Coordinates of N, CA and C in Angstrom, one line a residue:
M1 N 0.8 -1.2 0.0 CA 0.0 0.0 0.0 C 0.9 1.3 0.0
P2 N 0.6 2.2 -0.9 CA 1.5 3.4 -0.9 C 1.4 4.2 0.3
R3 N 2.5 4.9 0.6 CA 2.6 5.8 1.8 C 3.6 6.9 1.5
Y4 N 3.6 7.9 2.4 CA 4.6 9.0 2.3 C 5.9 8.7 2.9
Y5 N 7.0 9.1 2.3 CA 8.3 9.1 2.8 C 8.9 10.5 2.6
H6 N 9.8 10.8 3.6 CA 10.6 12.0 3.4 C 12.0 11.6 3.1
I7 N 12.6 12.3 2.1 CA 14.0 12.0 1.7 C 14.8 13.3 1.8
S8 N 15.9 13.3 2.5 CA 16.8 14.5 2.5 C 18.2 14.1 2.3
Y9 N 19.0 15.0 1.8 CA 20.4 14.6 1.5 C 21.3 15.8 1.5
I10 N 22.6 15.5 1.7 CA 23.7 16.4 1.4 C 24.6 15.7 0.4
L11 N 24.8 16.3 -0.8 CA 25.5 15.7 -1.9 C 27.0 16.1 -1.9
P12 N 27.9 15.2 -2.2 CA 29.2 15.6 -2.5 C 29.2 16.4 -3.8
P13 N 30.1 17.2 -4.1 CA 30.1 18.0 -5.3 C 30.1 17.2 -6.6
T14 N 30.5 16.0 -6.5 CA 30.6 15.1 -7.8 C 29.3 14.5 -8.1
V15 N 28.3 14.6 -7.3 CA 27.0 13.9 -7.6 C 26.1 14.9 -8.3
D16 N 25.5 14.4 -9.4 CA 24.5 15.1 -10.2 C 23.2 15.1 -9.5
P17 N 22.6 16.3 -9.1 CA 21.3 16.3 -8.4 C 20.2 15.8 -9.3
K18 N 20.4 16.0 -10.6 CA 19.3 15.4 -11.5 C 19.3 13.9 -11.5
A19 N 20.4 13.3 -11.3 CA 20.5 11.8 -11.2 C 19.8 11.3 -9.9
V20 N 19.9 12.1 -8.9 CA 19.2 11.8 -7.6 C 17.7 11.9 -7.8
E21 N 17.3 13.0 -8.5 CA 15.9 13.1 -8.8 C 15.4 12.0 -9.7
S22 N 16.1 11.6 -10.6 CA 15.7 10.5 -11.5 C 15.6 9.2 -10.7
A23 N 16.5 8.9 -9.7 CA 16.4 7.7 -8.9 C 15.1 7.8 -8.0
I24 N 14.8 9.0 -7.5 CA 13.6 9.1 -6.7 C 12.4 8.9 -7.6
N25 N 12.4 9.5 -8.8 CA 11.2 9.4 -9.7 C 10.9 8.0 -10.1
Q26 N 12.0 7.2 -10.2 CA 11.8 5.8 -10.6 C 11.1 4.9 -9.5
Q27 N 11.2 5.4 -8.3 CA 10.6 4.6 -7.2 C 9.3 5.2 -6.7
S28 N 8.9 6.3 -7.2 CA 7.7 7.0 -6.7 C 6.5 7.1 -7.6
L29 N 5.4 7.0 -7.0 CA 4.1 7.2 -7.8 C 3.8 8.7 -7.9
D30 N 4.3 9.5 -7.0 CA 4.2 11.0 -7.0 C 5.2 11.5 -6.0
W31 N 5.7 12.7 -6.3 CA 6.6 13.3 -5.3 C 6.6 14.8 -5.5
L32 N 7.2 15.5 -4.5 CA 7.4 16.9 -4.6 C 8.8 17.2 -3.9
R33 N 9.4 18.2 -4.5 CA 10.7 18.7 -3.9 C 10.3 20.0 -3.3
Y34 N 10.4 20.2 -2.0 CA 10.0 21.4 -1.4 C 11.2 22.3 -1.0
T35 N 12.4 21.8 -1.0 CA 13.6 22.6 -1.0 C 14.6 21.9 -1.9
G36 N 15.8 22.5 -2.0 CA 16.8 21.9 -2.9 C 17.2 20.5 -2.6
N37 N 17.1 20.1 -1.4 CA 17.6 18.8 -1.0 C 16.6 18.0 -0.2
C38 N 15.3 18.3 -0.3 CA 14.3 17.5 0.5 C 13.1 17.2 -0.4
Y39 N 12.7 16.0 -0.4 CA 11.6 15.5 -1.1 C 10.5 14.8 -0.2
V40 N 9.3 14.9 -0.6 CA 8.3 14.0 0.0 C 7.8 13.2 -1.2
V41 N 7.8 11.8 -1.0 CA 7.4 10.9 -2.0 C 6.2 10.1 -1.6
W42 N 5.3 9.8 -2.5 CA 4.2 8.9 -2.4 C 4.6 7.6 -3.1
T43 N 4.8 6.5 -2.4 CA 5.3 5.3 -3.1 C 4.8 4.0 -2.4
D44 N 4.9 3.0 -3.2 CA 4.6 1.7 -2.6 C 6.0 1.0 -2.3
A45 N 7.1 1.6 -2.5 CA 8.4 1.1 -2.1 C 8.6 1.3 -0.6
D46 N 9.5 0.6 0.0 CA 9.8 0.8 1.4 C 11.1 1.7 1.5
A47 N 11.4 2.0 2.7 CA 12.6 2.9 3.0 C 13.9 2.3 2.4
S48 N 14.1 1.0 2.6 CA 15.3 0.3 2.1 C 15.3 0.3 0.6
M49 N 14.2 0.2 -0.1 CA 14.2 0.3 -1.6 C 14.5 1.7 -2.0
L50 N 14.0 2.7 -1.4 CA 14.3 4.1 -1.7 C 15.8 4.4 -1.5
A51 N 16.3 3.9 -0.4 CA 17.7 4.1 -0.1 C 18.6 3.4 -1.1
G52 N 18.2 2.2 -1.5 CA 18.9 1.4 -2.5 C 18.9 2.1 -3.9
A53 N 17.8 2.8 -4.2 CA 17.7 3.5 -5.5 C 18.7 4.7 -5.4
L54 N 18.8 5.4 -4.3 CA 19.7 6.5 -4.1 C 21.1 6.0 -4.2
M55 N 21.4 4.8 -3.7 CA 22.8 4.3 -3.7 C 23.3 3.9 -5.2
T56 N 22.3 3.8 -6.1 CA 22.7 3.6 -7.5 C 23.2 4.8 -8.2
V57 N 23.0 6.0 -7.6 CA 23.5 7.2 -8.2 C 25.0 7.3 -8.0
P58 N 25.8 7.4 -9.1 CA 27.3 7.5 -8.9 C 27.7 8.6 -7.9
G59 N 28.6 8.2 -7.0 CA 29.1 9.1 -6.0 C 28.3 9.3 -4.8
M60 N 27.0 8.7 -4.8 CA 26.1 9.0 -3.6 C 26.6 8.3 -2.3
S61 N 27.4 7.3 -2.4 CA 27.9 6.6 -1.2 C 28.8 7.6 -0.4
A62 N 29.4 8.6 -1.0 CA 30.2 9.6 -0.3 C 29.4 10.7 0.3
G63 N 28.1 10.7 0.1 CA 27.2 11.7 0.6 C 26.5 11.3 1.9
N64 N 25.5 12.1 2.3 CA 24.7 11.7 3.4 C 23.2 11.8 3.0
F65 N 22.4 10.9 3.4 CA 21.0 11.0 3.2 C 20.2 10.2 4.2
M66 N 18.9 10.5 4.3 CA 18.1 9.8 5.2 C 16.7 9.6 4.5
V67 N 16.0 8.5 4.8 CA 14.7 8.2 4.2 C 13.9 7.8 5.4
F68 N 12.8 8.4 5.6 CA 11.9 7.9 6.7 C 10.4 8.1 6.4
K69 N 9.7 7.1 6.9 CA 8.2 7.1 6.6 C 7.6 8.3 7.4
M70 N 6.6 8.9 6.7 CA 5.9 10.0 7.3 C 4.5 9.5 7.8
D71 N 4.1 9.8 9.0 CA 2.8 9.5 9.5 C 2.2 10.8 9.9
M72 N 1.3 11.4 9.0 CA 0.7 12.7 9.3 C -0.4 12.6 10.3
R73 N -0.8 11.3 10.7 CA -1.8 11.2 11.7 C -1.2 11.4 13.1
A74 N 0.1 11.3 13.2 CA 0.8 11.5 14.4 C 1.0 13.0 14.6
D75 N 1.6 13.4 15.7 CA 1.8 14.8 16.0 C 2.7 15.4 14.9
S76 N 2.2 16.5 14.3 CA 2.9 17.1 13.2 C 2.5 18.6 13.1
F77 N 3.4 19.4 12.6 CA 3.2 20.8 12.5 C 4.3 21.4 11.6
G78 N 4.0 22.4 10.9 CA 5.0 23.1 10.1 C 4.5 24.3 9.4
Y79 N 5.4 25.1 8.8 CA 5.1 26.3 8.0 C 5.6 26.0 6.6
L80 N 4.7 25.8 5.7 CA 5.0 25.5 4.3 C 4.0 26.3 3.4
P81 N 4.3 26.5 2.2 CA 3.3 27.2 1.3 C 2.0 26.3 1.2
N82 N 0.9 26.9 0.9 CA -0.4 26.2 0.8 C -0.3 25.1 -0.2
W83 N 0.4 25.3 -1.4 CA 0.4 24.3 -2.4 C 1.0 23.0 -1.9
I84 N 1.9 23.0 -1.0 CA 2.5 21.8 -0.4 C 1.4 21.1 0.5
W85 N 0.7 21.8 1.3 CA -0.3 21.2 2.1 C -1.4 20.6 1.2
E86 N -1.8 21.3 0.2 CA -2.8 20.8 -0.8 C -2.3 19.5 -1.4
W87 N -1.0 19.4 -1.8 CA -0.4 18.2 -2.4 C -0.5 17.1 -1.4
L88 N -0.1 17.4 -0.2 CA -0.2 16.3 0.9 C -1.6 15.8 1.2
Q89 N -2.6 16.6 1.0 CA -4.0 16.3 1.3 C -4.7 15.7 0.0
K90 N -4.0 15.7 -1.1 CA -4.5 15.2 -2.4 C -5.2 13.8 -2.2
D91 N -6.4 13.6 -2.8 CA -7.0 12.3 -2.7 C -6.3 11.4 -3.6
R92 N -5.6 10.4 -3.0 CA -4.8 9.4 -3.7 C -5.5 8.1 -3.9
T93 N -6.8 8.1 -3.7 CA -7.6 6.9 -3.9 C -8.0 6.8 -5.4
V94 N -7.8 7.9 -6.1 CA -8.1 7.9 -7.6 C -6.7 7.8 -8.3
N95 N -6.7 8.0 -9.6 CA -5.5 7.8 -10.4 C -4.4 8.7 -9.8
P96 N -3.3 8.1 -9.3 CA -2.2 8.9 -8.7 C -1.4 9.7 -9.7
F97 N -1.7 9.4 -11.0 CA -0.9 10.2 -12.1 C -1.8 11.3 -12.7
E98 N -2.9 11.6 -12.1 CA -3.7 12.7 -12.7 C -2.9 14.0 -12.6
S99 N -3.2 14.8 -13.5 CA -2.4 16.1 -13.6 C -2.6 16.9 -12.3
W100 N -1.6 17.5 -11.9 CA -1.6 18.3 -10.7 C -0.7 19.5 -10.9
K101 N -1.3 20.7 -11.0 CA -0.6 21.9 -11.3 C 0.1 22.4 -10.1
L102 N 1.4 22.4 -10.1 CA 2.2 22.9 -9.1 C 3.1 24.0 -9.6
P103 N 3.5 24.9 -8.7 CA 4.5 25.9 -9.1 C 5.8 25.2 -9.4
P104 N 6.7 25.9 -10.1 CA 8.0 25.2 -10.4 C 8.7 24.9 -9.1
P105 N 9.5 23.8 -9.1 CA 10.2 23.4 -7.9 C 11.3 24.4 -7.6
P106 N 11.8 24.5 -6.4 CA 12.9 25.4 -6.0 C 14.1 24.9 -6.7
P107 N 15.1 25.8 -6.9 CA 16.3 25.5 -7.6 C 17.1 24.5 -6.7
F108 N 18.0 23.8 -7.4 CA 18.9 22.9 -6.6 C 19.9 23.9 -5.9
V109 N 20.3 23.5 -4.7 CA 21.2 24.3 -3.9 C 22.6 23.9 -4.4
E110 N 23.4 24.8 -4.8 CA 24.7 24.6 -5.2 C 25.6 24.2 -4.0
Q111 N 26.3 23.1 -4.0 CA 27.2 22.7 -3.0 C 28.5 23.5 -3.0
P112 N 28.9 24.1 -1.9 CA 30.2 24.8 -1.9 C 31.3 23.8 -2.2
P113 N 32.4 24.3 -2.9 CA 33.5 23.3 -3.2 C 34.1 22.9 -1.9
Q114 N 34.5 21.6 -1.8 CA 35.1 21.1 -0.6 C 36.7 21.3 -0.8
K115 N 37.3 21.6 0.3 CA 38.7 21.8 0.3 C 39.4 20.6 0.9

């Protein structure tokens, strides 16, 4: 049964952020990136499958990331734009691939060069 997961990471400068997004996209029924390094995904994969997909990205083993299941029925609170709350409350009992108009995602955060 599909559920929400949160994915966040810090990439080494050698990792292509678009390759990370591609790995997330391959494991997700729906997703949103709400900052340059944080995603919420709707998926029937489990945390180890999502982490395994991230580890297929060249250079990712030198970075840091975490994947955890979100339970919004539990205690939760936050300040986010309304479009994110609407996405989270989207009725997913119908076609999960229905069109959903979102603003453009935030830009990728450029990693400072490591010395």
